[in-house]
Tab-separated table of C-alpha atoms in Angstrom:
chain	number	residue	atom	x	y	z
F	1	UNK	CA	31.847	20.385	127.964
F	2	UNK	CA	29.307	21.555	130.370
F	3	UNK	CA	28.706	24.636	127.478
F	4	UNK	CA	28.226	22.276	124.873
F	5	UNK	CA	25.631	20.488	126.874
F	6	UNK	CA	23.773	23.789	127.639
F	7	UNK	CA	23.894	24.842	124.170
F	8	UNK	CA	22.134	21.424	123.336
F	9	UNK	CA	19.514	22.022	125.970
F	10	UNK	CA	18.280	25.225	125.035
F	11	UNK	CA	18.247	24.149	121.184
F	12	UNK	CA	16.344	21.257	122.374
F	13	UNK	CA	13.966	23.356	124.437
F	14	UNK	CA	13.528	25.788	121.506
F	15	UNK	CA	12.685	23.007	119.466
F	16	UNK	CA	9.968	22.243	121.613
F	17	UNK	CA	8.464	25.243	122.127
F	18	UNK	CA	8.366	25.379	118.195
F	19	UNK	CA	6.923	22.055	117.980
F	20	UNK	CA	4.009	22.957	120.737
F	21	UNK	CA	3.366	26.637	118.998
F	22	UNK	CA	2.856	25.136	115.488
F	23	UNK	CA	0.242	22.038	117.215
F	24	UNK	CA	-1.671	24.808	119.157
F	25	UNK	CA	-2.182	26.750	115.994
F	26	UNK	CA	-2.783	23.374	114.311
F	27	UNK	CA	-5.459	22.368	117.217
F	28	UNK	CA	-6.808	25.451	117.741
F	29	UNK	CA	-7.349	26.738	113.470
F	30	UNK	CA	-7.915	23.652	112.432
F	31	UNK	CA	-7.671	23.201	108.466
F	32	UNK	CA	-7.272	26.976	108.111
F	33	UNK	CA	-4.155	27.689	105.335
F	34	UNK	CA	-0.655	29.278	106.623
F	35	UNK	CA	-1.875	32.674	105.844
F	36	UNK	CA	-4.956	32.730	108.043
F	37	UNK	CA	-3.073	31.546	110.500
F	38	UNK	CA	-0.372	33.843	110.669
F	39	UNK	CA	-2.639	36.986	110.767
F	40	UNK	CA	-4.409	35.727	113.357
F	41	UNK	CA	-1.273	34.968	115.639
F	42	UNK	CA	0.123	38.544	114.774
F	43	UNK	CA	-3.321	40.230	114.769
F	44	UNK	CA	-4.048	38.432	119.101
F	45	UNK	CA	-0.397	39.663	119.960
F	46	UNK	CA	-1.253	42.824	118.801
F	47	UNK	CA	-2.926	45.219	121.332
F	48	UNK	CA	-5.597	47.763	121.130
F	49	UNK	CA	-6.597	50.668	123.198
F	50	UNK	CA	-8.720	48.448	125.212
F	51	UNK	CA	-12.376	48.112	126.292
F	52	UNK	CA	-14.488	49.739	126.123
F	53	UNK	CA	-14.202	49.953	122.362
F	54	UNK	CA	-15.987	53.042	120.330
F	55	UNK	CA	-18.936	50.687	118.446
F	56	UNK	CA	-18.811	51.542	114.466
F	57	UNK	CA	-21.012	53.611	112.881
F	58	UNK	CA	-24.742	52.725	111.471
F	59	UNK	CA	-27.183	50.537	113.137
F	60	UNK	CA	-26.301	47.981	115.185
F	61	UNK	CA	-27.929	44.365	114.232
F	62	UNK	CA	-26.449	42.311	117.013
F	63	UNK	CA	-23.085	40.832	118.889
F	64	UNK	CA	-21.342	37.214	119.788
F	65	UNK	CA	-19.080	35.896	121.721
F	66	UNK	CA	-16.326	33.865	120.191
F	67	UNK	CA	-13.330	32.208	121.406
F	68	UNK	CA	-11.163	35.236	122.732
F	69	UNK	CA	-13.239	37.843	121.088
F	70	UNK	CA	-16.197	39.747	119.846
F	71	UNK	CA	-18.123	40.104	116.831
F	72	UNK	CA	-20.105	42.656	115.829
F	73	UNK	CA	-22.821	42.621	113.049
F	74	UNK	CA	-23.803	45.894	111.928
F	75	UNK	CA	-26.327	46.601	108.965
F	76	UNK	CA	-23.108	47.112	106.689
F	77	UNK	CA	-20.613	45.752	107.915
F	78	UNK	CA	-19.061	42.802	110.346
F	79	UNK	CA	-16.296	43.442	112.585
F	80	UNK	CA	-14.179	41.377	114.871
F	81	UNK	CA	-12.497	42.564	118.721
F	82	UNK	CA	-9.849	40.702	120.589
F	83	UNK	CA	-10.004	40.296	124.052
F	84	UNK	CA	-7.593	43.682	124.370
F	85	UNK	CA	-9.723	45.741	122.279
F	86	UNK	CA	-8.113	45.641	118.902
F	87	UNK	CA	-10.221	45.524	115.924
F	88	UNK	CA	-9.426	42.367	113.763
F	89	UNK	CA	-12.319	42.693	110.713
F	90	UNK	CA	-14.154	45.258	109.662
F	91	UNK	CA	-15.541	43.927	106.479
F	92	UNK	CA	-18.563	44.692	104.345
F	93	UNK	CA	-21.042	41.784	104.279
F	94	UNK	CA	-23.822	43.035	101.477
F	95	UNK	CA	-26.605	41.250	103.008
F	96	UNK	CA	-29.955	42.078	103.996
F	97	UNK	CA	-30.831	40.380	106.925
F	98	UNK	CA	-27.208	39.044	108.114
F	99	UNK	CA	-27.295	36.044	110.865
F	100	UNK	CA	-24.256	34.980	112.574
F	101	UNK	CA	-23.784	30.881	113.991
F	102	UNK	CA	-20.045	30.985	115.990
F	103	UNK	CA	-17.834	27.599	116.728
F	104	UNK	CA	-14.500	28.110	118.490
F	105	UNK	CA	-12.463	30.711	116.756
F	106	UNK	CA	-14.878	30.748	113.266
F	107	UNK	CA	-18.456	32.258	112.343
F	108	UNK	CA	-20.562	31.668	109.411
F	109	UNK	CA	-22.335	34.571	108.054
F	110	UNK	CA	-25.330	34.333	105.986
F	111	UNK	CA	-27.941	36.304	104.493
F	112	UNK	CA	-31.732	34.866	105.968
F	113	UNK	CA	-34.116	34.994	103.389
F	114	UNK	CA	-31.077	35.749	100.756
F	115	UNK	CA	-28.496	33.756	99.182
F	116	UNK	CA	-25.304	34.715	100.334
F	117	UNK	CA	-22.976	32.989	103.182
F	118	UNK	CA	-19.800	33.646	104.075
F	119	UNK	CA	-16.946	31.984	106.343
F	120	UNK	CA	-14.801	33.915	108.702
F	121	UNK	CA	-12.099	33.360	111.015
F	122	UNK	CA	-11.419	35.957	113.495
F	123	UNK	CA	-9.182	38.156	111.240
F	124	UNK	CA	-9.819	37.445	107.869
F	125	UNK	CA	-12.374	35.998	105.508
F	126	UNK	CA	-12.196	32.333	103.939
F	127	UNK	CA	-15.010	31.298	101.990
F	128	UNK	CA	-17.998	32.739	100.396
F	129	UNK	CA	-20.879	30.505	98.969
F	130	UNK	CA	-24.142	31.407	97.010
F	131	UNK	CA	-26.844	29.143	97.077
F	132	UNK	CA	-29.401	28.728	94.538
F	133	UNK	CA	-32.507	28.826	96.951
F	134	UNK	CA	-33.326	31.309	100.098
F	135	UNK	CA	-31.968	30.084	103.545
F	136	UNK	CA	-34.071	29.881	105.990
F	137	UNK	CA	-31.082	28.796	108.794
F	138	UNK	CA	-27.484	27.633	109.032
F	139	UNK	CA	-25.070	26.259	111.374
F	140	UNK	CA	-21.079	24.985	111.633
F	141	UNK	CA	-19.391	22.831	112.985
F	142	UNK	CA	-15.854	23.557	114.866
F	143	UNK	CA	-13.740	21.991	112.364
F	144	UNK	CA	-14.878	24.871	109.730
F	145	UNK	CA	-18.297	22.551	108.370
F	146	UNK	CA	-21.394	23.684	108.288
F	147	UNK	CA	-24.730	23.213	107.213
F	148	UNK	CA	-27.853	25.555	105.197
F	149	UNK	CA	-31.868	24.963	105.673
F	150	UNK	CA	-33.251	26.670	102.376
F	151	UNK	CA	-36.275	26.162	99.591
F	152	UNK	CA	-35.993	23.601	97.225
F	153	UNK	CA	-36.971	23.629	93.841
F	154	UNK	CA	-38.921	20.479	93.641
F	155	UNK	CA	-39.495	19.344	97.632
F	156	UNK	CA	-40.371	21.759	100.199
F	157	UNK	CA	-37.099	22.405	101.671
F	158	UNK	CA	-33.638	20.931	101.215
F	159	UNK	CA	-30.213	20.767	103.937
F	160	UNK	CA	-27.008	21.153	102.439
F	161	UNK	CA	-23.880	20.204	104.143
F	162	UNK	CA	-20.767	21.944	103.469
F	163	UNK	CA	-17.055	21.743	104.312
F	164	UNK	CA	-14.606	24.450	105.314
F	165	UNK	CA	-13.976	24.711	101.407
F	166	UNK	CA	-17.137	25.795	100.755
F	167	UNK	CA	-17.621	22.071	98.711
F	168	UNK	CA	-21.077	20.011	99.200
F	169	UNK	CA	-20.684	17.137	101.433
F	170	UNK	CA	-24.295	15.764	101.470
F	171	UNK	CA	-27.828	16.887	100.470
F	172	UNK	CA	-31.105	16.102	101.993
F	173	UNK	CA	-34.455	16.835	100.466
F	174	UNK	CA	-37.655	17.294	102.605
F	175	UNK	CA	-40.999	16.598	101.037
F	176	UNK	CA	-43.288	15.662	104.006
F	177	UNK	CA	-42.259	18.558	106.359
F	178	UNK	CA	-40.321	21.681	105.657
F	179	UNK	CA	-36.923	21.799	107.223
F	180	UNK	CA	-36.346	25.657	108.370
F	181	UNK	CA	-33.897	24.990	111.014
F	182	UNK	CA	-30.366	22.895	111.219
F	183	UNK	CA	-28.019	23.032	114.260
């Protein structure tokens, strides 16, 4: 009897532990699809040969911190670090003058001046988005939104909102005043 009842308690605790590891990844990836997800798990339990890191080749534009890592933006190429060293992304980002805005475990790449943005979690890439105008600035949100400044055919600038999907959510049009920055 007493077997039985252990046997029931550690399926029951198993259970749970399920049930918490699928709402952190939940909480913590928001609306991101199984797949992200999964990578990302596999990609943090994986370990690298630890910091310091050799940097990539070709010239350095800048880094950011994100939640539990590091991003690197290169004149070629992004790339991602977890906190052990491991490299997560190394992908090629075509852009000219590549700007990086981070929220939680997510970054928005874009091209300043250009027309060409693209979404990110820490391992993989979800989204890419041209616009029709050059951006002047861009933000996002935590939950995987985010927003452009760029020119506007007929007003002097124009904001576009975005969701995760990389599908318009709102535009606003500026005709007084330009609009070059959005946070």
């Amino acid at each position: 009897m007493w077997r039985k009842r252990l046997h029931n308690l550690l399926f029951l605790a198993g259970f749970a532990a399920i049930v918490f590891g699928v709402s952190f990844l939940v909480y913590h990836n928001g609306n991101m699809d199984l797949r992200t997800a999964v990578n990302t798990v596999t990609a943090e339990f994986a370990s690298g040969s630890g910091y310091p890191v050799v940097l990539p080749g070709g010239r350095l534009l800048g880094m950011s911190y994100m939640d539990n890592g590091l991003i690197i933006t290169a004149d070629s190429n992004l790339y991602t670090y977890n906190n052990t060293g491991r490299r997560m992304l190394d992908v090629q980002h075509g852009m000219i003058n590549p700007t990086i805005s981070v929220a939680g475990s997510r970054f928005l790449a874009y091209d300043r001046g250009g027309t060409k943005v693209m979404l990110f979690s820490r391992s993989n890439q979800l989204r890419q988005v041209s616009t029709d105008f050059a951006i002047y600035d861009g933000d996002m949100a935590r939950n995987g939104n985010f927003a452009l400044a760029s020119r506007s055919d007929r007003h002097l600038s124009q904001v576009i909102a975005y969701n995760g999907d990389g599908n318009i959510i709102c535009r606003y049009l500026f005709s007084r005043r330009p609009a070059v920055c959005v946070s």
